[in-house]
Amino acid sequence: MNVIERDLRDHAFMLQGAFQIENGRIISINPKYSFEYEKEWLAYANCNKAMRFVFANTDYNALYTEYIKSINIASDIIRSCTDDDLEKTICTMEYIRLMVTYEFVCTQKNANKEEKEIQSNHHTFAGAGINAAIMGRGICQSQASFCRDILNELGIEARFLSLSSINHADVLVENKGVLDPTNYVGTIDSLAGGKLFKEANLDTYSDFSWIDKDTFNKVTLRLQMALIRYLGIDAISEALDLSSLNQTEKQFVIWCFLAKNITPMDKKENSYTVNIKGHEIEITNLLELFYRANGIPIKMSSKHTAGNFRHEVFRIFETVIDGEPMSIIPRISIKEGDDMHGLITPIAYTRDLSSYKIYRDEILRAKDFYKSREDKIDELKALATSVI
């Protein structure tokens, strides 16, 4: 039995023992697990099709088929823009960075949404790569497993590396180098997790810091452009007629697209995704791809701001709005409202984050522009979205 079969059989077995499942939904939690999984988590697990497929599905064959499909899609995209194993390794990390986000799950009873640092739960059913592949979110074990499985499909020897001393999971490549897909942020020095590499005493392995910076940048850009083509972001941009707009107008129409198409979740504090071509993609990552596809200046800032959960951070991007250098925080500006529909807070910040500017009129114009082209977008989505 290979590692994928083992992981998925374990996943299905644990689900069967923990929950009562009927017609593709979890209807109750078995007593053995009730201390850990409250009603809040049950609502989370049932809240959309991708989540139900992963958490309310004990059909091993169905899980295996969809997971292998996800691995093959990732591998085909990576092969299309790489020439050797090093490039494939870099692109695997970049693929996971853009297609997977960390899974923070709130299970507290009556959690206070105004609380600054909500506790999160690393639930039992997160170790398999299928969480990251299908839901677009997963904790470190899930992201490491998905990374390992893509690399192995690409012919690169990789295995799961459990780091119990820091309660974390990495990937060991060809028994030589360490990759940390959870903490990789698109830079060479984060490939192996940065400071976590030192904390886990992994100095006997390579941290990939020897990679040439120009080569790294060219390879990651090729992967980004391959994803833009695969996901149809260029086609969506054309349907939105973004080429007729200036750079500032383009940005706010993209914000409208993301907000309008947020996948409904049961809790505001969870990460928000948009379904494109059957993939749930976190809005920060999708915004980055849309900006790149449309020639809008975007650079990841070295700064970040605290998220809703303990240890969660929201990424900050540097861009230009109305000719001014500004910073944007997509997770603050684009979110889900109480009615589970997307909403926009039209705010951008100065580069030092000391003040902000509100773009209310610009967003109202962008909404009108988007609405005039919404039918074309719906037609594209209907053609592109695959159904699990």
CSV table of C-alpha atoms in Angstrom, one decimal, residues 16-378:
chain,number,residue,atom,x,y,z
A,16,GLN,CA,-16.6,6.7,9.7
A,17,GLY,CA,-15.7,6.4,13.4
A,18,ALA,CA,-16.3,10.0,14.3
A,19,PHE,CA,-19.5,11.0,12.5
A,20,GLN,CA,-23.0,9.8,11.5
A,21,ILE,CA,-23.1,10.6,7.8
A,22,GLU,CA,-26.2,10.6,5.6
A,23,ASN,CA,-26.7,11.8,2.0
A,24,GLY,CA,-23.3,13.4,1.9
A,25,ARG,CA,-23.7,15.4,5.2
A,26,ILE,CA,-22.6,15.0,8.7
A,27,ILE,CA,-25.8,14.8,10.8
A,28,SER,CA,-24.2,14.2,14.2
A,29,ILE,CA,-20.9,13.6,16.1
A,30,ASN,CA,-20.3,10.3,17.7
A,31,PRO,CA,-19.9,10.5,21.5
A,32,LYS,CA,-16.2,9.5,21.4
A,33,TYR,CA,-15.4,12.7,19.5
A,34,SER,CA,-18.0,15.1,21.0
A,35,PHE,CA,-15.5,16.6,23.4
A,36,GLU,CA,-13.5,17.9,20.4
A,37,TYR,CA,-15.9,18.6,17.6
A,38,GLU,CA,-18.7,21.0,18.6
A,39,LYS,CA,-21.6,22.1,16.6
A,40,GLU,CA,-19.6,25.0,15.2
A,41,TRP,CA,-17.2,22.6,13.6
A,42,LEU,CA,-20.0,20.5,12.2
A,43,ALA,CA,-21.5,23.5,10.5
A,44,TYR,CA,-18.1,24.3,9.1
A,45,ALA,CA,-17.6,20.8,7.7
A,46,ASN,CA,-21.1,20.8,6.0
A,47,CYS,CA,-21.0,24.4,4.6
A,48,ASN,CA,-20.2,23.8,1.0
A,49,LYS,CA,-19.7,21.0,-1.6
A,50,ALA,CA,-15.9,20.8,-1.3
A,51,MET,CA,-16.0,20.6,2.5
A,52,ARG,CA,-18.7,17.9,2.4
A,53,PHE,CA,-16.7,15.9,-0.1
A,54,VAL,CA,-13.7,15.8,2.2
A,55,PHE,CA,-15.4,15.6,5.6
A,56,ALA,CA,-18.7,13.8,4.9
A,57,ASN,CA,-17.5,11.2,2.5
A,58,THR,CA,-16.2,7.7,3.5
A,59,ASP,CA,-16.1,6.4,-0.1
A,60,TYR,CA,-12.4,5.6,-0.4
A,61,ASN,CA,-12.6,5.1,-4.2
A,62,ALA,CA,-14.2,8.5,-4.7
A,63,LEU,CA,-11.7,10.2,-2.5
A,64,TYR,CA,-8.8,8.4,-4.3
A,65,THR,CA,-10.1,9.3,-7.7
A,66,GLU,CA,-10.5,13.0,-7.0
A,67,TYR,CA,-7.2,13.2,-5.2
A,68,ILE,CA,-5.2,11.6,-8.0
A,69,LYS,CA,-7.0,13.9,-10.4
A,70,SER,CA,-5.8,16.9,-8.3
A,71,ILE,CA,-2.2,15.6,-8.2
A,72,ASN,CA,-2.2,15.1,-12.0
A,73,ILE,CA,-3.5,18.6,-12.7
A,74,ALA,CA,-0.8,20.1,-10.5
A,75,SER,CA,1.9,17.9,-12.1
A,76,ASP,CA,0.8,18.7,-15.6
A,77,ILE,CA,0.8,22.5,-14.9
A,78,ILE,CA,4.3,22.2,-13.3
A,79,ARG,CA,5.7,20.1,-16.2
A,80,SER,CA,4.4,22.6,-18.7
A,81,CYS,CA,6.7,25.3,-17.4
A,82,THR,CA,9.8,23.5,-16.1
A,83,ASP,CA,12.9,21.8,-17.5
A,84,ASP,CA,14.6,20.0,-14.6
A,85,ASP,CA,14.0,18.7,-11.1
A,86,LEU,CA,15.1,21.8,-9.4
A,87,GLU,CA,12.6,23.9,-11.4
A,88,LYS,CA,9.9,21.3,-10.7
A,89,THR,CA,10.6,21.5,-6.9
A,90,ILE,CA,10.4,25.3,-6.9
A,91,CYS,CA,7.2,25.3,-9.0
A,92,THR,CA,5.6,22.7,-6.7
A,93,MET,CA,6.1,25.0,-3.8
A,94,GLU,CA,4.8,28.0,-5.7
A,95,TYR,CA,1.7,26.0,-6.8
A,96,ILE,CA,0.8,25.1,-3.2
A,97,ARG,CA,1.5,28.7,-2.1
A,98,LEU,CA,-1.1,30.0,-4.6
A,99,MET,CA,-3.6,27.2,-4.5
A,100,VAL,CA,-3.7,26.3,-0.8
A,101,THR,CA,-4.2,28.4,2.4
A,102,TYR,CA,-3.8,27.5,6.0
A,103,GLU,CA,-6.9,26.1,7.7
A,104,PHE,CA,-7.9,27.8,10.8
A,105,VAL,CA,-11.0,26.2,12.3
A,106,CYS,CA,-12.9,27.7,15.1
A,107,THR,CA,-14.7,25.0,17.3
A,108,GLN,CA,-15.3,27.0,20.4
A,109,LYS,CA,-18.9,27.3,21.7
A,110,ASN,CA,-20.2,30.8,21.3
A,111,ALA,CA,-16.9,32.1,20.0
A,112,ASN,CA,-16.7,35.9,20.3
A,113,LYS,CA,-16.1,37.2,16.8
A,114,GLU,CA,-14.7,40.4,18.2
A,115,GLU,CA,-12.0,38.5,20.2
A,116,LYS,CA,-8.6,39.5,19.0
A,117,GLU,CA,-7.1,36.0,18.9
A,118,ILE,CA,-9.6,33.3,18.5
A,119,GLN,CA,-8.4,29.8,19.4
A,120,SER,CA,-8.2,27.4,16.5
A,121,ASN,CA,-8.3,23.6,16.4
A,122,HIS,CA,-5.9,21.3,14.5
A,123,HIS,CA,-8.5,18.7,13.9
A,124,THR,CA,-7.8,15.0,13.5
A,125,PHE,CA,-9.0,14.8,9.9
A,126,ALA,CA,-6.4,17.1,8.4
A,127,GLY,CA,-3.4,14.9,7.7
A,128,ALA,CA,-4.2,13.8,4.2
A,129,GLY,CA,-3.3,15.9,1.3
A,130,ILE,CA,-6.9,15.7,0.0
A,131,ASN,CA,-7.9,18.6,2.4
A,132,ALA,CA,-5.4,20.9,0.7
A,133,ALA,CA,-6.2,19.6,-2.8
A,134,ILE,CA,-10.0,19.7,-2.7
A,135,MET,CA,-10.8,22.4,-0.2
A,136,GLY,CA,-7.9,24.7,-1.0
A,137,ARG,CA,-7.1,24.8,2.7
A,138,GLY,CA,-5.2,22.6,5.1
A,139,ILE,CA,-2.9,22.6,8.2
A,140,CYS,CA,0.8,21.7,7.9
A,141,GLN,CA,0.3,17.9,7.7
A,142,SER,CA,-2.1,18.3,4.8
A,143,GLN,CA,0.1,20.8,2.9
A,144,ALA,CA,3.2,18.6,3.4
A,145,SER,CA,1.4,15.5,2.2
A,146,PHE,CA,0.1,17.2,-0.9
A,147,CYS,CA,3.5,18.6,-1.7
A,148,ARG,CA,5.1,15.2,-1.2
A,149,ASP,CA,2.6,13.5,-3.5
A,150,ILE,CA,3.0,16.1,-6.3
A,151,LEU,CA,6.8,15.7,-6.1
A,152,ASN,CA,6.6,12.0,-6.2
A,153,GLU,CA,4.3,12.1,-9.3
A,154,LEU,CA,6.9,14.4,-10.9
A,155,GLY,CA,9.6,11.7,-10.3
A,156,ILE,CA,11.2,13.5,-7.4
A,157,GLU,CA,11.8,11.4,-4.3
A,158,ALA,CA,10.0,13.0,-1.3
A,159,ARG,CA,8.7,12.0,2.0
A,160,PHE,CA,6.7,13.4,4.9
A,161,LEU,CA,9.0,14.8,7.6
A,162,SER,CA,7.3,15.0,11.0
A,163,LEU,CA,8.9,17.6,13.4
A,164,SER,CA,7.4,16.7,16.7
A,165,SER,CA,9.7,19.0,18.6
A,166,ILE,CA,7.9,22.0,17.1
A,167,ASN,CA,4.6,20.3,16.3
A,168,HIS,CA,5.0,20.8,12.6
A,169,ALA,CA,5.4,18.9,9.3
A,170,ASP,CA,7.8,19.4,6.4
A,171,VAL,CA,8.9,17.5,3.3
A,172,LEU,CA,12.3,15.9,2.9
A,173,VAL,CA,13.4,15.8,-0.8
A,174,GLU,CA,15.8,13.1,-1.9
A,175,ASN,CA,17.0,12.8,1.7
A,176,LYS,CA,18.9,16.1,1.1
A,177,GLY,CA,16.8,19.2,1.3
A,178,VAL,CA,13.8,20.3,3.5
A,179,LEU,CA,10.8,22.1,2.1
A,180,ASP,CA,8.1,23.8,4.3
A,181,PRO,CA,5.0,24.4,2.1
A,182,THR,CA,3.1,25.9,5.0
A,183,ASN,CA,5.5,28.7,5.7
A,184,TYR,CA,6.8,29.3,2.1
A,185,VAL,CA,5.8,32.9,1.1
A,186,GLY,CA,7.4,33.1,-2.4
A,187,THR,CA,11.0,33.7,-1.4
A,188,ILE,CA,14.1,31.5,-1.5
A,189,ASP,CA,14.8,32.0,2.2
A,190,SER,CA,11.3,30.7,3.1
A,191,LEU,CA,11.5,27.5,1.1
A,192,ALA,CA,12.7,25.5,4.1
A,193,GLY,CA,10.6,27.5,6.6
A,194,GLY,CA,13.1,30.3,7.6
A,195,LYS,CA,13.5,30.4,11.4
A,196,LEU,CA,11.6,27.1,11.9
A,197,PHE,CA,14.4,25.3,10.0
A,198,LYS,CA,16.8,26.4,12.7
A,199,GLU,CA,14.3,25.8,15.6
A,200,ALA,CA,13.9,22.2,14.4
A,201,ASN,CA,17.6,21.6,14.2
A,202,LEU,CA,17.5,20.7,10.5
A,203,ASP,CA,21.0,22.0,9.7
A,204,THR,CA,22.2,18.6,8.4
A,205,TYR,CA,19.9,19.1,5.4
A,206,SER,CA,19.9,21.8,2.7
A,207,ASP,CA,17.6,24.8,3.1
A,208,PHE,CA,17.8,25.6,-0.7
A,209,SER,CA,19.4,29.0,0.1
A,210,TRP,CA,22.0,28.3,-2.7
A,211,ILE,CA,19.4,28.7,-5.4
A,212,ASP,CA,20.2,31.6,-7.9
A,213,LYS,CA,17.8,34.4,-7.3
A,214,ASP,CA,17.3,35.3,-10.9
A,215,THR,CA,16.6,31.7,-11.8
A,216,PHE,CA,14.1,31.4,-8.9
A,217,ASN,CA,12.2,34.5,-10.0
A,218,LYS,CA,12.0,33.4,-13.6
A,219,VAL,CA,10.7,29.9,-12.6
A,220,THR,CA,8.1,31.2,-10.2
A,221,LEU,CA,6.9,33.7,-12.7
A,222,ARG,CA,6.5,30.9,-15.3
A,223,LEU,CA,4.4,28.9,-12.8
A,224,GLN,CA,2.2,32.0,-12.1
A,225,MET,CA,1.6,32.5,-15.8
A,226,ALA,CA,0.8,28.8,-16.3
A,227,LEU,CA,-1.8,29.0,-13.5
A,228,ILE,CA,-3.3,32.2,-15.0
A,229,ARG,CA,-3.8,30.3,-18.3
A,230,TYR,CA,-5.1,27.1,-16.7
A,231,LEU,CA,-7.5,28.9,-14.4
A,232,GLY,CA,-8.8,31.1,-17.2
A,233,ILE,CA,-7.9,34.3,-15.4
A,234,ASP,CA,-6.9,35.8,-18.8
A,235,ALA,CA,-10.3,34.9,-20.2
A,236,ILE,CA,-12.1,36.3,-17.2
A,237,SER,CA,-10.1,39.5,-17.5
A,238,GLU,CA,-11.1,39.8,-21.1
A,239,ALA,CA,-14.8,39.2,-20.3
A,240,LEU,CA,-14.5,41.9,-17.7
A,241,ASP,CA,-13.0,44.2,-20.4
A,242,LEU,CA,-10.2,45.2,-18.0
A,243,SER,CA,-8.0,46.3,-20.9
A,244,SER,CA,-10.3,49.3,-21.4
A,245,LEU,CA,-9.6,50.5,-17.8
A,246,ASN,CA,-6.7,52.3,-16.2
A,247,GLN,CA,-4.7,50.5,-13.5
A,248,THR,CA,-6.7,51.9,-10.6
A,249,GLU,CA,-10.0,51.0,-12.2
A,250,LYS,CA,-8.8,47.5,-13.0
A,251,GLN,CA,-8.0,46.9,-9.3
A,252,PHE,CA,-11.4,47.8,-8.0
A,253,VAL,CA,-13.2,45.7,-10.7
A,254,ILE,CA,-11.1,42.8,-9.6
A,255,TRP,CA,-12.1,43.4,-6.0
A,256,CYS,CA,-15.7,43.3,-7.2
A,257,PHE,CA,-15.2,40.0,-9.0
A,258,LEU,CA,-13.7,38.4,-5.9
A,259,ALA,CA,-16.4,39.7,-3.5
A,260,LYS,CA,-19.2,38.7,-5.8
A,261,ASN,CA,-17.9,35.1,-6.2
A,262,ILE,CA,-16.8,34.3,-2.6
A,263,THR,CA,-17.7,30.7,-1.7
A,264,PRO,CA,-20.2,30.9,1.2
A,265,MET,CA,-18.8,29.8,4.6
A,266,ASP,CA,-20.6,29.5,7.9
A,267,LYS,CA,-18.2,31.8,9.8
A,268,LYS,CA,-16.8,35.1,8.9
A,269,GLU,CA,-13.4,34.4,10.5
A,270,ASN,CA,-12.5,31.5,8.2
A,271,SER,CA,-10.4,32.0,5.1
A,272,TYR,CA,-12.4,33.1,2.0
A,273,THR,CA,-12.1,31.3,-1.3
A,274,VAL,CA,-13.4,31.7,-4.8
A,275,ASN,CA,-14.2,28.6,-6.9
A,276,ILE,CA,-12.5,28.7,-10.3
A,277,LYS,CA,-12.4,25.6,-12.5
A,278,GLY,CA,-13.3,23.5,-9.5
A,279,HIS,CA,-10.5,24.8,-7.3
A,280,GLU,CA,-11.2,26.8,-4.1
A,281,ILE,CA,-8.6,29.5,-4.2
A,282,GLU,CA,-8.0,31.9,-1.3
A,283,ILE,CA,-8.9,35.5,-2.3
A,284,THR,CA,-5.4,36.9,-1.4
A,285,ASN,CA,-3.7,34.4,-3.8
A,286,LEU,CA,-6.3,34.9,-6.5
A,287,LEU,CA,-6.0,38.7,-6.3
A,288,GLU,CA,-2.2,38.3,-6.8
A,289,LEU,CA,-2.8,36.2,-9.9
A,290,PHE,CA,-5.3,38.7,-11.3
A,291,TYR,CA,-2.9,41.6,-10.7
A,292,ARG,CA,-0.1,39.8,-12.5
A,293,ALA,CA,-2.3,38.8,-15.4
A,294,ASN,CA,-3.3,42.4,-15.9
A,295,GLY,CA,0.0,44.2,-15.5
A,296,ILE,CA,-0.9,45.8,-12.2
A,297,PRO,CA,2.0,46.6,-9.9
A,298,ILE,CA,2.0,44.2,-7.0
A,299,LYS,CA,4.7,43.2,-4.5
A,300,MET,CA,4.4,41.3,-1.3
A,301,SER,CA,5.3,43.5,1.6
A,302,SER,CA,7.7,42.5,4.3
A,303,LYS,CA,5.1,43.7,6.8
A,304,HIS,CA,2.0,41.8,7.9
A,305,THR,CA,-0.9,42.3,10.2
A,306,ALA,CA,-2.6,40.0,12.7
A,307,GLY,CA,-5.5,37.9,11.6
A,308,ASN,CA,-8.5,36.7,13.6
A,309,PHE,CA,-6.9,33.5,14.9
A,310,ARG,CA,-3.9,33.0,17.1
A,311,HIS,CA,-0.8,32.8,15.0
A,312,GLU,CA,-2.7,33.9,11.9
A,313,VAL,CA,-1.4,36.8,9.8
A,314,PHE,CA,-2.9,38.6,6.8
A,315,ARG,CA,-0.6,39.3,3.9
A,316,ILE,CA,0.0,42.9,2.7
A,317,PHE,CA,0.7,43.8,-0.9
A,318,GLU,CA,2.3,47.0,-2.1
A,319,THR,CA,0.7,48.5,-5.2
A,320,VAL,CA,-0.1,51.9,-6.8
A,321,ILE,CA,-3.5,53.5,-6.7
A,322,ASP,CA,-4.2,56.8,-8.4
A,323,GLY,CA,-0.5,57.3,-8.9
A,324,GLU,CA,0.2,56.9,-5.1
A,325,PRO,CA,2.2,54.1,-3.6
A,326,MET,CA,-0.2,52.2,-1.4
A,327,SER,CA,-0.6,49.0,0.6
A,328,ILE,CA,-3.6,46.7,0.4
A,329,ILE,CA,-4.7,43.9,2.8
A,330,PRO,CA,-7.1,41.8,0.7
A,331,ARG,CA,-8.4,39.8,3.7
A,332,ILE,CA,-9.5,43.1,5.3
A,333,SER,CA,-10.9,44.8,2.2
A,334,ILE,CA,-12.7,41.7,0.7
A,335,LYS,CA,-14.6,39.5,3.1
A,336,GLU,CA,-17.9,37.6,3.7
A,337,GLY,CA,-20.8,39.4,5.3
A,338,ASP,CA,-23.3,38.1,7.9
A,339,ASP,CA,-25.5,36.9,5.0
A,340,MET,CA,-22.6,34.8,3.6
A,341,HIS,CA,-22.3,37.1,0.6
A,342,GLY,CA,-19.1,39.0,-0.2
A,343,LEU,CA,-18.6,42.6,0.7
A,344,ILE,CA,-15.9,45.2,0.1
A,345,THR,CA,-14.3,47.7,2.5
A,346,PRO,CA,-12.7,50.1,0.1
A,347,ILE,CA,-9.6,50.9,2.1
A,348,ALA,CA,-5.9,51.1,1.2
A,349,TYR,CA,-3.1,52.1,3.5
A,350,THR,CA,0.1,54.2,3.2
A,351,ARG,CA,3.3,52.1,2.9
A,352,ASP,CA,4.1,52.6,6.5
A,353,LEU,CA,0.5,51.6,7.5
A,354,SER,CA,0.1,54.8,9.6
A,355,SER,CA,-2.9,56.1,7.7
A,356,TYR,CA,-5.5,54.9,5.1
A,357,LYS,CA,-7.6,56.2,2.3
A,358,ILE,CA,-11.2,55.3,1.5
A,359,TYR,CA,-12.2,54.7,-2.2
A,360,ARG,CA,-16.0,54.6,-1.8
A,361,ASP,CA,-16.8,56.4,-5.1
A,362,GLU,CA,-14.3,54.3,-7.0
A,363,ILE,CA,-15.9,51.1,-5.7
A,364,LEU,CA,-19.4,52.2,-6.6
A,365,ARG,CA,-18.2,52.9,-10.2
A,366,ALA,CA,-16.5,49.5,-10.3
A,367,LYS,CA,-19.6,47.7,-9.1
A,368,ASP,CA,-21.6,49.3,-11.9
A,369,PHE,CA,-18.9,48.3,-14.4
A,370,TYR,CA,-18.8,44.8,-13.1
A,371,LYS,CA,-22.6,44.4,-13.2
A,372,SER,CA,-22.7,45.4,-16.8
A,373,ARG,CA,-20.4,42.4,-17.6
A,374,GLU,CA,-21.6,39.9,-15.0
A,375,ASP,CA,-23.5,37.8,-17.5
A,376,LYS,CA,-20.3,37.1,-19.5
A,377,ILE,CA,-18.5,36.1,-16.3
A,378,ASP,CA,-21.4,33.7,-15.3
